[in-house]
GROMACS .gro file of C-alpha atoms in nm:
model
  357
    1MET     CA    1  -0.001  -0.046   0.009
    2THR     CA    2   0.129   0.328  -0.094
    3ARG     CA    3   0.178   0.559   0.203
    4LEU     CA    4   0.204   0.950   0.242
    5ARG     CA    5   0.514   1.050   0.348
    6ILE     CA    6   0.409   1.333   0.664
    7ALA     CA    7   0.601   1.580   0.880
    8CYS     CA    8   0.488   1.752   1.195
    9ALA     CA    9   0.570   2.076   1.257
   10GLY     CA   10   0.497   2.206   1.618
   11LEU     CA   11   0.442   1.958   1.947
   12GLY     CA   12   0.196   2.187   2.193
   13ARG     CA   13  -0.143   2.096   2.220
   14MET     CA   14  -0.234   2.078   1.895
   15GLY     CA   15   0.028   1.941   1.732
   16LYS     CA   16   0.090   1.623   1.964
   17ARG     CA   17  -0.246   1.568   1.869
   18HIS     CA   18  -0.201   1.544   1.479
   19ALA     CA   19   0.180   1.379   1.521
   20VAL     CA   20  -0.031   1.086   1.679
   21HIS     CA   21  -0.331   1.060   1.473
   22PHE     CA   22  -0.100   1.027   1.140
   23ALA     CA   23   0.114   0.772   1.304
   24GLU     CA   24  -0.130   0.554   1.461
   25GLN     CA   25  -0.480   0.640   1.298
   26THR     CA   26  -0.427   0.722   0.947
   27PRO     CA   27  -0.365   0.380   0.785
   28ARG     CA   28  -0.287   0.532   0.464
   29ALA     CA   29  -0.017   0.800   0.622
   30HIS     CA   30   0.361   0.731   0.727
   31LEU     CA   31   0.434   1.020   1.009
   32VAL     CA   32   0.884   1.001   0.930
   33ALA     CA   33   0.921   1.366   1.126
   34VAL     CA   34   0.855   1.597   1.360
   35SER     CA   35   1.030   1.963   1.462
   36SER     CA   36   0.991   2.190   1.713
   37PRO     CA   37   1.224   2.446   1.871
   38ASP     CA   38   1.096   2.398   2.267
   39GLU     CA   39   1.328   2.112   2.399
   40THR     CA   40   1.016   1.970   2.640
   41GLU     CA   41   0.782   1.890   2.345
   42LEU     CA   42   1.155   1.754   2.139
   43GLU     CA   43   1.170   1.497   2.428
   44TRP     CA   44   0.782   1.434   2.419
   45ALA     CA   45   0.840   1.333   2.066
   46ARG     CA   46   1.197   1.107   2.146
   47GLU     CA   47   0.982   0.948   2.391
   48HIS     CA   48   0.683   0.857   2.248
   49LEU     CA   49   0.722   0.914   1.846
   50GLY     CA   50   1.133   0.817   1.867
   51PRO     CA   51   1.027   0.421   1.884
   52LEU     CA   52   0.828   0.424   1.606
   53GLY     CA   53   1.092   0.531   1.362
   54VAL     CA   54   1.023   0.975   1.391
   55THR     CA   55   1.310   1.097   1.291
   56VAL     CA   56   1.314   1.464   1.562
   57TYR     CA   57   1.450   1.779   1.463
   58LYS     CA   58   1.470   2.073   1.647
   59LYS     CA   59   1.481   2.329   1.305
   60TYR     CA   60   1.180   2.309   1.070
   61ASP     CA   61   1.413   2.382   0.750
   62ASP     CA   62   1.592   2.114   0.808
   63MET     CA   63   1.233   1.898   0.820
   64LEU     CA   64   1.159   1.968   0.527
   65LYS     CA   65   1.511   1.849   0.400
   66HIS     CA   66   1.408   1.467   0.509
   67GLU     CA   67   1.452   1.263   0.245
   68GLY     CA   68   1.141   1.160   0.042
   69LEU     CA   69   0.908   1.392   0.246
   70GLN     CA   70   0.560   1.456   0.094
   71ALA     CA   71   0.359   1.641   0.312
   72VAL     CA   72   0.332   1.868   0.654
   73VAL     CA   73   0.127   1.975   0.892
   74VAL     CA   74   0.193   2.328   1.029
   75ALA     CA   75   0.089   2.322   1.383
   76SER     CA   76   0.334   2.522   1.502
   77ALA     CA   77   0.272   2.910   1.690
   78THR     CA   78  -0.014   3.078   1.478
   79ALA     CA   79   0.290   3.331   1.413
   80VAL     CA   80   0.461   3.135   1.167
   81HIS     CA   81   0.195   2.893   1.033
   82ALA     CA   82   0.190   3.150   0.705
   83GLU     CA   83   0.571   3.144   0.684
   84GLN     CA   84   0.618   2.716   0.763
   85ALA     CA   85   0.311   2.658   0.517
   86ILE     CA   86   0.492   2.862   0.220
   87LYS     CA   87   0.846   2.713   0.294
   88ALA     CA   88   0.662   2.388   0.275
   89MET     CA   89   0.507   2.467  -0.011
   90ASP     CA   90   0.830   2.634  -0.195
   91ALA     CA   91   0.957   2.266  -0.136
   92ASP     CA   92   0.714   2.093  -0.289
   93MET     CA   93   0.486   2.020  -0.046
   94HIS     CA   94   0.138   1.928   0.027
   95VAL     CA   95   0.030   2.147   0.369
   96LEU     CA   96  -0.234   2.129   0.646
   97CYS     CA   97  -0.212   2.413   0.830
   98GLU     CA   98  -0.378   2.469   1.150
   99LYS     CA   99  -0.623   2.706   1.195
  100PRO     CA  100  -0.580   3.055   1.104
  101LEU     CA  101  -0.356   3.074   0.847
  102SER     CA  102  -0.232   3.411   1.035
  103THR     CA  103  -0.362   3.685   1.249
  104SER     CA  104  -0.356   3.912   0.940
  105VAL     CA  105  -0.547   3.964   0.653
  106GLU     CA  106  -0.273   4.063   0.432
  107ILE     CA  107  -0.047   3.705   0.578
  108SER     CA  108  -0.326   3.503   0.498
  109GLN     CA  109  -0.350   3.621   0.202
  110SER     CA  110   0.004   3.576   0.086
  111VAL     CA  111  -0.028   3.120   0.215
  112LEU     CA  112  -0.321   3.154  -0.047
  113ASP     CA  113  -0.097   3.334  -0.337
  114ALA     CA  114   0.148   3.084  -0.303
  115ALA     CA  115  -0.099   2.796  -0.275
  116ASN     CA  116  -0.233   2.909  -0.693
  117ARG     CA  117   0.143   2.961  -0.776
  118LYS     CA  118   0.144   2.514  -0.706
  119PRO     CA  119  -0.211   2.402  -0.800
  120HIS     CA  120  -0.086   2.070  -0.855
  121LEU     CA  121   0.005   2.078  -0.413
  122LYS     CA  122  -0.329   2.001  -0.175
  123ILE     CA  123  -0.334   2.290   0.069
  124LEU     CA  124  -0.580   2.267   0.350
  125CYS     CA  125  -0.635   2.509   0.631
  126GLY     CA  126  -0.756   2.250   0.925
  127PHE     CA  127  -1.139   2.369   0.997
  128SER     CA  128  -1.207   2.074   1.241
  129ARG     CA  129  -1.561   2.079   1.273
  130ARG     CA  130  -1.610   2.063   0.858
  131PHE     CA  131  -1.455   1.722   0.963
  132ASP     CA  132  -1.696   1.668   1.247
  133ALA     CA  133  -2.021   1.369   1.205
  134SER     CA  134  -2.306   1.601   1.296
  135TYR     CA  135  -2.174   1.917   1.166
  136ARG     CA  136  -2.173   1.767   0.816
  137ASP     CA  137  -2.538   1.595   0.870
  138ALA     CA  138  -2.689   1.903   0.927
  139HIS     CA  139  -2.529   1.999   0.662
  140THR     CA  140  -2.629   1.809   0.443
  141LYS     CA  141  -2.978   1.853   0.563
  142MET     CA  142  -2.957   2.186   0.452
  143LEU     CA  143  -2.866   2.158   0.133
  144ALA     CA  144  -3.151   1.857   0.087
  145GLY     CA  145  -3.334   2.183   0.161
  146THR     CA  146  -3.468   2.067   0.531
  147ILE     CA  147  -3.504   2.398   0.655
  148GLY     CA  148  -3.563   2.609   0.358
  149ARG     CA  149  -3.316   2.928   0.244
  150PRO     CA  150  -3.043   2.945   0.589
  151SER     CA  151  -3.053   3.287   0.688
  152VAL     CA  152  -2.918   3.304   1.048
  153ILE     CA  153  -2.676   3.171   1.227
  154ARG     CA  154  -2.574   3.162   1.624
  155SER     CA  155  -2.303   2.968   1.697
  156GLN     CA  156  -2.023   2.969   1.982
  157THR     CA  157  -1.704   2.853   2.087
  158CYS     CA  158  -1.724   2.827   2.467
  159ASP     CA  159  -1.372   2.682   2.603
  160LYS     CA  160  -1.347   2.553   2.992
  161LEU     CA  161  -1.189   2.786   3.277
  162ASP     CA  162  -0.819   2.762   3.259
  163PRO     CA  163  -0.738   2.868   3.576
  164SER     CA  164  -0.318   2.879   3.504
  165GLY     CA  165  -0.332   3.210   3.318
  166PHE     CA  166  -0.285   2.981   2.992
  167PHE     CA  167  -0.528   3.251   2.827
  168VAL     CA  168  -0.314   3.611   2.924
  169ALA     CA  169   0.014   3.423   2.755
  170TYR     CA  170  -0.158   3.278   2.474
  171ALA     CA  171  -0.340   3.588   2.412
  172GLN     CA  172  -0.066   3.800   2.247
  173PHE     CA  173  -0.004   3.508   1.963
  174SER     CA  174  -0.389   3.406   1.936
  175GLY     CA  175  -0.506   3.755   1.761
  176GLY     CA  176  -0.744   3.784   1.990
  177ILE     CA  177  -1.071   3.614   2.117
  178PHE     CA  178  -1.301   3.616   1.734
  179VAL     CA  179  -0.928   3.507   1.551
  180ASP     CA  180  -0.885   3.269   1.758
  181CYS     CA  181  -1.191   3.062   1.950
  182SER     CA  182  -1.491   3.235   1.635
  183ILE     CA  183  -1.269   3.187   1.348
  184HIS     CA  184  -1.429   2.873   1.354
  185ASP     CA  185  -1.779   2.917   1.342
  186ILE     CA  186  -1.673   3.201   1.099
  187ASP     CA  187  -1.582   2.934   0.879
  188LEU     CA  188  -1.951   2.768   0.950
  189ALA     CA  189  -2.168   3.016   0.870
  190LEU     CA  190  -1.969   3.088   0.498
  191TRP     CA  191  -2.040   2.678   0.493
  192PHE     CA  192  -2.353   2.709   0.538
  193TYR     CA  193  -2.412   3.039   0.336
  194SER     CA  194  -2.177   2.924   0.029
  195GLU     CA  195  -2.398   2.893  -0.264
  196ASP     CA  196  -2.276   2.798  -0.649
  197GLY     CA  197  -1.912   2.658  -0.522
  198LYS     CA  198  -1.800   2.997  -0.397
  199PRO     CA  199  -1.624   2.987  -0.027
  200GLY     CA  200  -1.881   3.234   0.131
  201PRO     CA  201  -2.081   3.556   0.117
  202MET     CA  202  -1.902   3.874   0.107
  203VAL     CA  203  -1.950   4.061   0.441
  204LYS     CA  204  -2.114   4.364   0.487
  205SER     CA  205  -2.028   4.501   0.786
  206VAL     CA  206  -1.922   4.383   1.197
  207SER     CA  207  -2.019   4.491   1.530
  208ALA     CA  208  -1.863   4.381   1.861
  209VAL     CA  209  -1.887   4.398   2.224
  210GLY     CA  210  -1.708   4.219   2.504
  211ILE     CA  211  -1.621   4.214   2.845
  212THR     CA  212  -1.258   4.033   3.050
  213ALA     CA  213  -1.500   3.912   3.410
  214VAL     CA  214  -1.242   3.661   3.502
  215GLU     CA  215  -0.926   3.785   3.342
  216PRO     CA  216  -0.838   4.104   3.318
  217GLY     CA  217  -0.470   4.083   3.198
  218LEU     CA  218  -0.618   3.975   2.893
  219ARG     CA  219  -0.654   4.348   2.846
  220LYS     CA  220  -0.293   4.428   2.782
  221TYR     CA  221  -0.337   4.262   2.493
  222ASN     CA  222  -0.680   4.418   2.378
  223ASP     CA  223  -0.875   4.121   2.398
  224ARG     CA  224  -1.155   3.970   2.631
  225ASP     CA  225  -1.228   3.655   2.744
  226ASN     CA  226  -1.623   3.706   2.665
  227ALA     CA  227  -1.749   3.866   2.337
  228VAL     CA  228  -2.028   3.862   2.091
  229GLY     CA  229  -1.984   3.970   1.734
  230LEU     CA  230  -2.257   4.031   1.487
  231VAL     CA  231  -2.175   4.007   1.109
  232GLU     CA  232  -2.421   4.137   0.827
  233PHE     CA  233  -2.334   4.016   0.484
  234HIS     CA  234  -2.444   4.130   0.132
  235ASP     CA  235  -2.674   3.876   0.061
  236GLY     CA  236  -2.918   3.987   0.334
  237ARG     CA  237  -2.817   3.714   0.575
  238ILE     CA  238  -2.657   3.748   0.895
  239ALA     CA  239  -2.490   3.590   1.168
  240TYR     CA  240  -2.408   3.621   1.591
  241PHE     CA  241  -2.148   3.477   1.745
  242TYR     CA  242  -2.019   3.368   2.086
  243ALA     CA  243  -1.698   3.334   2.237
  244SER     CA  244  -1.566   3.237   2.593
  245ARG     CA  245  -1.312   3.168   2.814
  246MET     CA  246  -1.493   3.093   3.145
  247MET     CA  247  -1.748   2.763   3.086
  248ALA     CA  248  -1.768   2.616   3.466
  249ALA     CA  249  -1.864   2.257   3.346
  250GLY     CA  250  -1.642   2.220   3.051
  251GLN     CA  251  -1.666   2.294   2.700
  252GLU     CA  252  -1.973   2.405   2.528
  253ASP     CA  253  -1.933   2.429   2.098
  254SER     CA  254  -2.282   2.479   1.942
  255THR     CA  255  -2.459   2.609   1.597
  256GLU     CA  256  -2.795   2.677   1.518
  257ILE     CA  257  -2.878   2.747   1.190
  258ILE     CA  258  -3.245   2.917   1.113
  259GLY     CA  259  -3.432   2.887   0.803
  260THR     CA  260  -3.719   2.954   0.606
  261LYS     CA  261  -3.888   2.682   0.693
  262GLY     CA  262  -3.718   2.573   0.971
  263LYS     CA  263  -3.438   2.512   1.207
  264LEU     CA  264  -3.136   2.297   1.272
  265THR     CA  265  -2.909   2.271   1.546
  266VAL     CA  266  -2.579   2.105   1.656
  267ASN     CA  267  -2.447   2.012   2.063
  268THR     CA  268  -2.709   2.320   2.164
  269GLN     CA  269  -2.731   2.053   2.464
  270PRO     CA  270  -2.394   1.902   2.473
  271GLN     CA  271  -2.303   1.561   2.656
  272ILE     CA  272  -1.972   1.392   2.677
  273ASN     CA  273  -2.158   1.048   2.581
  274LEU     CA  274  -2.540   0.946   2.661
  275VAL     CA  275  -2.492   0.919   3.053
  276ASN     CA  276  -2.697   1.038   3.286
  277VAL     CA  277  -2.619   1.093   3.652
  278TYR     CA  278  -2.874   1.003   3.920
  279GLU     CA  279  -2.803   1.153   4.232
  280ALA     CA  280  -3.018   1.261   4.558
  281ASP     CA  281  -3.052   1.642   4.478
  282GLY     CA  282  -3.092   1.600   4.053
  283VAL     CA  283  -3.000   1.457   3.731
  284ARG     CA  284  -2.726   1.592   3.523
  285ARG     CA  285  -2.485   1.495   3.267
  286GLU     CA  286  -2.116   1.528   3.214
  287LEU     CA  287  -1.955   1.756   2.982
  288PRO     CA  288  -1.680   1.731   2.738
  289GLN     CA  289  -1.376   1.961   2.944
  290HIS     CA  290  -1.178   2.081   2.659
  291TYR     CA  291  -1.221   2.107   2.201
  292PHE     CA  292  -1.020   1.799   2.178
  293ASP     CA  293  -1.283   1.609   2.395
  294ARG     CA  294  -1.552   1.755   2.137
  295PHE     CA  295  -1.390   1.664   1.801
  296ARG     CA  296  -1.142   1.385   1.858
  297GLU     CA  297  -1.325   1.160   1.540
  298ALA     CA  298  -1.336   1.502   1.340
  299PHE     CA  299  -0.991   1.568   1.372
  300VAL     CA  300  -0.940   1.234   1.244
  301THR     CA  301  -1.125   1.208   0.991
  302GLU     CA  302  -0.917   1.541   0.849
  303ALA     CA  303  -0.626   1.323   0.866
  304ARG     CA  304  -0.711   1.046   0.722
  305GLU     CA  305  -0.918   1.292   0.393
  306PHE     CA  306  -0.629   1.536   0.345
  307THR     CA  307  -0.411   1.201   0.312
  308ASP     CA  308  -0.635   1.093   0.066
  309CYS     CA  309  -0.654   1.399  -0.132
  310CYS     CA  310  -0.293   1.397  -0.153
  311LEU     CA  311  -0.255   1.048  -0.274
  312ASP     CA  312  -0.527   1.006  -0.480
  313ASP     CA  313  -0.586   1.375  -0.613
  314LYS     CA  314  -0.902   1.473  -0.475
  315PRO     CA  315  -0.979   1.828  -0.431
  316VAL     CA  316  -0.957   1.924  -0.114
  317PRO     CA  317  -1.292   1.931   0.101
  318LEU     CA  318  -1.307   2.361   0.120
  319LYS     CA  319  -1.165   2.632  -0.037
  320LEU     CA  320  -0.852   2.793   0.107
  321GLU     CA  321  -1.024   3.114  -0.006
  322GLY     CA  322  -1.258   3.061   0.225
  323ALA     CA  323  -0.975   3.030   0.521
  324VAL     CA  324  -0.843   3.424   0.458
  325GLN     CA  325  -1.244   3.530   0.408
  326ALA     CA  326  -1.234   3.421   0.757
  327VAL     CA  327  -0.918   3.539   0.914
  328ARG     CA  328  -1.097   3.869   0.748
  329ILE     CA  329  -1.416   3.872   0.923
  330GLY     CA  330  -1.251   3.781   1.279
  331TYR     CA  331  -0.939   4.029   1.238
  332ALA     CA  332  -1.280   4.289   1.155
  333LEU     CA  333  -1.438   4.143   1.499
  334GLN     CA  334  -1.123   4.186   1.642
  335GLU     CA  335  -1.071   4.566   1.571
  336ALA     CA  336  -1.452   4.672   1.609
  337LEU     CA  337  -1.438   4.475   1.988
  338ILE     CA  338  -1.186   4.722   2.066
  339SER     CA  339  -1.259   5.039   1.890
  340GLY     CA  340  -1.627   5.000   1.953
  341LYS     CA  341  -1.694   5.136   1.627
  342LYS     CA  342  -1.915   4.958   1.319
  343ILE     CA  343  -1.680   4.853   1.012
  344VAL     CA  344  -1.802   4.851   0.716
  345PHE     CA  345  -1.732   4.672   0.349
  346ASP     CA  346  -1.843   4.760  -0.002
  347GLU     CA  347  -1.953   4.451  -0.234
  348GLU     CA  348  -1.614   4.396  -0.361
  349GLY     CA  349  -1.470   4.312  -0.010
  350GLN     CA  350  -1.277   4.656  -0.003
  351ARG     CA  351  -1.330   4.875   0.407
  352VAL     CA  352  -1.599   5.196   0.373
  353GLU     CA  353  -1.486   5.460   0.612
  354ARG     CA  354  -1.811   5.560   0.792
  355ALA     CA  355  -1.674   5.908   0.696
  356ALA     CA  356  -1.795   5.888   0.368
  357LEU     CA  357  -2.072   5.714   0.391
   0.00000   0.00000   0.00000
């Protein structure tokens, strides 16, 4: 059986998962190398991946020279996503890049430009919810006309509170709560609203508000721990996004797609499994504790489908133009959150200064 020789850059929480998925749960892939500048992450790799024959590199550029390498997973810090993805493309590698492509619209566009120069390569931005069975089922039902024309989307990404202060330290690199958290929800809106093969409708305006309820330290990085964003599209539809870093019980990621003839919901009553706990003071169900608990299988499906695309020359399941559009919307929402101003775009996607309205 032909197997895709793939490497993983970055071995933080997300990188470790990608590495394990490709090494152990993707039969048509062969993880041959990993890289990280962090010595602790390298020690983890030597212990857990070394016995599988995976070569461990400290420098990303050295990893790209690994003999026979065909594809790279970019799961490093967001600040280097674009740089590493472009380097891999320049080396004629297929790329699975974790979301977002960058915290900058211009830099994200440079990834798309690089991909357009190498049309034979498979370049995928890892929006994991696109690979989730429930979201796919909802999308299939929407396409079948079950709810009529989808017109309003309400979607949220709500992380369990991490008292360690991780989110404060991470905020200086993440691009802000809308670019980091709501980027998933933005992508879903573009997916469910897309028509005629386009990556999604053009945004007309964005506005946002937010608070620091538990992590005031976020403000020094122009971020918040709770935020609400409203997006209006030129085709007359709207999307409402809620992002939070302070859920007490666990991870709460859910979506409502409201159409002219009905509504679809995904995970609006989150639970880790089908067990209910009956106790003296009532009945409860347990929630996923982290994002990975909820979307574990989606990540495995993503790895397998990316591998199939590379080996069988299939088109990737989502257009890179949509990933750039998602960053454009997330970046604008973050700016609206900080400035308190509504941001307006024309039908070509260009900013319109309010003074000119």
